[in-house]
Amino acid sequence: MFHSQKFLTQCRKVPPQAFLSAGTEQDQLESLFARFLGAVPRELARDLLDHTLETAGTRDEAQQKLADLVDLFWLQYDDAADPLTFPDWELLRETVNTWAQELDIDLVQYIMERVLTHKAL
């Protein structure tokens, strides 16, 4: 089972307000997302969450994009479906580059290969 499926199951328990405004509900979403990203700095998770919430049009779209990011960070990204946009890849390039010293080298390489594939380098 993909980590994204487990994330989406847990995400359904998060109040809808978490996707619209800051506050306790959004803290719950941030905590869930950070936990599913594994051993990454909390600030990196927060940057990805903020970007997703700013760019997603609906709660479902935000949940799916966050789930896709979870798969990416577990080296299970669906290259065939390729749901992330060019701005998403640009943000990933910048954030992973910033946090590269704190991340597993295999993860950095995996993500940067996909960044390169999407011409966001």
PDB file of C-alpha atoms in Angstrom:
ATOM      1  CA  MET A   1       0.000   0.000   0.000  1.00  0.00           C
ATOM      2  CA  PHE A   2       1.272   3.444  -0.889  1.00  0.00           C
ATOM      3  CA  HIS A   3       1.866   5.917   1.906  1.00  0.00           C
ATOM      4  CA  SER A   4      -0.382   8.358   0.063  1.00  0.00           C
ATOM      5  CA  GLN A   5      -3.383   6.077   0.499  1.00  0.00           C
ATOM      6  CA  LYS A   6      -2.826   5.948   4.249  1.00  0.00           C
ATOM      7  CA  PHE A   7      -2.332   9.723   4.264  1.00  0.00           C
ATOM      8  CA  LEU A   8      -5.605  10.317   2.405  1.00  0.00           C
ATOM      9  CA  THR A   9      -7.455   8.079   4.853  1.00  0.00           C
ATOM     10  CA  GLN A  10      -6.098  10.091   7.786  1.00  0.00           C
ATOM     11  CA  CYS A  11      -6.623  13.377   5.949  1.00  0.00           C
ATOM     12  CA  ARG A  12     -10.369  12.797   5.765  1.00  0.00           C
ATOM     13  CA  LYS A  13     -10.471  13.141   9.555  1.00  0.00           C
ATOM     14  CA  VAL A  14      -9.021  16.662   9.393  1.00  0.00           C
ATOM     15  CA  PRO A  15     -11.652  19.429   9.631  1.00  0.00           C
ATOM     16  CA  PRO A  16     -12.353  21.223   6.318  1.00  0.00           C
ATOM     17  CA  GLN A  17     -11.296  24.559   7.873  1.00  0.00           C
ATOM     18  CA  ALA A  18      -7.708  23.280   7.995  1.00  0.00           C
ATOM     19  CA  PHE A  19      -7.517  23.733   4.238  1.00  0.00           C
ATOM     20  CA  LEU A  20      -8.840  27.277   4.294  1.00  0.00           C
ATOM     21  CA  SER A  21      -7.281  29.156   7.187  1.00  0.00           C
ATOM     22  CA  ALA A  22      -4.518  29.069   9.753  1.00  0.00           C
ATOM     23  CA  GLY A  23      -5.236  27.955  13.271  1.00  0.00           C
ATOM     24  CA  THR A  24      -5.578  24.837  15.319  1.00  0.00           C
ATOM     25  CA  GLU A  25      -7.134  22.873  12.481  1.00  0.00           C
ATOM     26  CA  GLN A  26      -4.284  23.747  10.142  1.00  0.00           C
ATOM     27  CA  ASP A  27      -1.774  22.759  12.827  1.00  0.00           C
ATOM     28  CA  GLN A  28      -3.434  19.342  12.831  1.00  0.00           C
ATOM     29  CA  LEU A  29      -3.039  19.096   9.047  1.00  0.00           C
ATOM     30  CA  GLU A  30       0.585  20.232   9.232  1.00  0.00           C
ATOM     31  CA  SER A  31       1.360  17.651  11.896  1.00  0.00           C
ATOM     32  CA  LEU A  32      -0.248  14.888   9.847  1.00  0.00           C
ATOM     33  CA  PHE A  33       1.579  15.895   6.668  1.00  0.00           C
ATOM     34  CA  ALA A  34       4.949  16.195   8.432  1.00  0.00           C
ATOM     35  CA  ARG A  35       4.491  12.793  10.039  1.00  0.00           C
ATOM     36  CA  PHE A  36       3.788  11.185   6.667  1.00  0.00           C
ATOM     37  CA  LEU A  37       6.803  12.822   5.023  1.00  0.00           C
ATOM     38  CA  GLY A  38       9.077  10.855   7.314  1.00  0.00           C
ATOM     39  CA  ALA A  39      12.406  12.178   8.510  1.00  0.00           C
ATOM     40  CA  VAL A  40      12.333  15.648   6.975  1.00  0.00           C
ATOM     41  CA  PRO A  41      12.664  18.984   8.759  1.00  0.00           C
ATOM     42  CA  ARG A  42       9.323  20.354   9.917  1.00  0.00           C
ATOM     43  CA  GLU A  43      10.047  23.671   8.156  1.00  0.00           C
ATOM     44  CA  LEU A  44      10.391  21.873   4.824  1.00  0.00           C
ATOM     45  CA  ALA A  45       7.041  20.182   5.384  1.00  0.00           C
ATOM     46  CA  ARG A  46       5.520  23.558   6.272  1.00  0.00           C
ATOM     47  CA  ASP A  47       6.841  25.169   3.072  1.00  0.00           C
ATOM     48  CA  LEU A  48       5.336  22.397   0.952  1.00  0.00           C
ATOM     49  CA  LEU A  49       2.036  22.554   2.827  1.00  0.00           C
ATOM     50  CA  ASP A  50       1.805  26.348   2.493  1.00  0.00           C
ATOM     51  CA  HIS A  51       2.531  26.181  -1.234  1.00  0.00           C
ATOM     52  CA  THR A  52      -0.069  23.466  -1.751  1.00  0.00           C
ATOM     53  CA  LEU A  53      -2.776  25.270   0.179  1.00  0.00           C
ATOM     54  CA  GLU A  54      -2.062  28.499  -1.715  1.00  0.00           C
ATOM     55  CA  THR A  55      -2.185  26.888  -5.156  1.00  0.00           C
ATOM     56  CA  ALA A  56      -4.906  24.249  -4.765  1.00  0.00           C
ATOM     57  CA  GLY A  57      -8.392  25.270  -5.759  1.00  0.00           C
ATOM     58  CA  THR A  58     -10.299  22.814  -3.589  1.00  0.00           C
ATOM     59  CA  ARG A  59      -9.823  20.647  -0.521  1.00  0.00           C
ATOM     60  CA  ASP A  60      -9.779  17.521  -2.705  1.00  0.00           C
ATOM     61  CA  GLU A  61      -7.107  19.024  -4.942  1.00  0.00           C
ATOM     62  CA  ALA A  62      -4.999  19.988  -1.913  1.00  0.00           C
ATOM     63  CA  GLN A  63      -5.366  16.544  -0.361  1.00  0.00           C
ATOM     64  CA  GLN A  64      -4.352  14.831  -3.581  1.00  0.00           C
ATOM     65  CA  LYS A  65      -1.340  17.072  -4.133  1.00  0.00           C
ATOM     66  CA  LEU A  66      -0.194  16.527  -0.534  1.00  0.00           C
ATOM     67  CA  ALA A  67      -0.633  12.776  -1.037  1.00  0.00           C
ATOM     68  CA  ASP A  68       1.474  12.949  -4.203  1.00  0.00           C
ATOM     69  CA  LEU A  69       4.178  14.761  -2.246  1.00  0.00           C
ATOM     70  CA  VAL A  70       4.041  12.042   0.407  1.00  0.00           C
ATOM     71  CA  ASP A  71       4.665   9.442  -2.308  1.00  0.00           C
ATOM     72  CA  LEU A  72       7.515  11.520  -3.705  1.00  0.00           C
ATOM     73  CA  PHE A  73       9.242  11.660  -0.330  1.00  0.00           C
ATOM     74  CA  TRP A  74       8.808   7.883   0.061  1.00  0.00           C
ATOM     75  CA  LEU A  75      10.372   7.322  -3.386  1.00  0.00           C
ATOM     76  CA  GLN A  76       7.034   6.105  -4.766  1.00  0.00           C
ATOM     77  CA  TYR A  77       6.109   8.991  -7.073  1.00  0.00           C
ATOM     78  CA  ASP A  78       3.812   8.042  -9.960  1.00  0.00           C
ATOM     79  CA  ASP A  79       5.816   9.280 -12.921  1.00  0.00           C
ATOM     80  CA  ALA A  80       3.145   8.097 -15.349  1.00  0.00           C
ATOM     81  CA  ALA A  81       0.355  10.157 -13.790  1.00  0.00           C
ATOM     82  CA  ASP A  82       2.744  13.046 -13.027  1.00  0.00           C
ATOM     83  CA  PRO A  83       0.276  15.164 -11.054  1.00  0.00           C
ATOM     84  CA  LEU A  84       2.673  17.911  -9.920  1.00  0.00           C
ATOM     85  CA  THR A  85       2.897  21.177 -11.849  1.00  0.00           C
ATOM     86  CA  PHE A  86       5.954  23.106 -13.012  1.00  0.00           C
ATOM     87  CA  PRO A  87       5.680  25.579 -10.081  1.00  0.00           C
ATOM     88  CA  ASP A  88       5.532  22.571  -7.725  1.00  0.00           C
ATOM     89  CA  TRP A  89       8.768  21.232  -9.205  1.00  0.00           C
ATOM     90  CA  GLU A  90      10.415  24.651  -8.910  1.00  0.00           C
ATOM     91  CA  LEU A  91       9.491  24.812  -5.240  1.00  0.00           C
ATOM     92  CA  LEU A  92      10.756  21.280  -4.712  1.00  0.00           C
ATOM     93  CA  ARG A  93      14.041  22.206  -6.359  1.00  0.00           C
ATOM     94  CA  GLU A  94      14.485  25.181  -4.051  1.00  0.00           C
ATOM     95  CA  THR A  95      13.379  23.514  -0.833  1.00  0.00           C
ATOM     96  CA  VAL A  96      15.270  20.276  -1.375  1.00  0.00           C
ATOM     97  CA  ASN A  97      18.366  22.250  -2.317  1.00  0.00           C
ATOM     98  CA  THR A  98      18.028  24.329   0.850  1.00  0.00           C
ATOM     99  CA  TRP A  99      17.554  21.282   3.070  1.00  0.00           C
ATOM    100  CA  ALA A 100      19.860  18.863   1.220  1.00  0.00           C
ATOM    101  CA  GLN A 101      22.302  18.607   4.154  1.00  0.00           C
ATOM    102  CA  GLU A 102      19.446  17.475   6.419  1.00  0.00           C
ATOM    103  CA  LEU A 103      17.998  14.893   4.020  1.00  0.00           C
ATOM    104  CA  ASP A 104      19.010  11.403   3.008  1.00  0.00           C
ATOM    105  CA  ILE A 105      21.217  11.571  -0.093  1.00  0.00           C
ATOM    106  CA  ASP A 106      19.095   8.949  -1.903  1.00  0.00           C
ATOM    107  CA  LEU A 107      15.995  11.102  -1.351  1.00  0.00           C
ATOM    108  CA  VAL A 108      17.751  14.228  -2.607  1.00  0.00           C
ATOM    109  CA  GLN A 109      18.949  12.378  -5.701  1.00  0.00           C
ATOM    110  CA  TYR A 110      15.496  10.866  -6.354  1.00  0.00           C
ATOM    111  CA  ILE A 111      13.717  14.208  -6.150  1.00  0.00           C
ATOM    112  CA  MET A 112      16.356  16.137  -8.099  1.00  0.00           C
ATOM    113  CA  GLU A 113      16.238  13.571 -10.910  1.00  0.00           C
ATOM    114  CA  ARG A 114      12.528  14.272 -11.234  1.00  0.00           C
ATOM    115  CA  VAL A 115      13.113  18.024 -11.018  1.00  0.00           C
ATOM    116  CA  LEU A 116      15.577  17.679 -13.885  1.00  0.00           C
ATOM    117  CA  THR A 117      13.127  15.530 -15.876  1.00  0.00           C
ATOM    118  CA  HIS A 118      10.542  18.297 -15.524  1.00  0.00           C
ATOM    119  CA  LYS A 119      13.067  20.919 -16.672  1.00  0.00           C
ATOM    120  CA  ALA A 120      12.731  22.838 -13.412  1.00  0.00           C
ATOM    121  CA  LEU A 121      16.456  22.983 -12.751  1.00  0.00           C
TER     122      LEU A 121
END
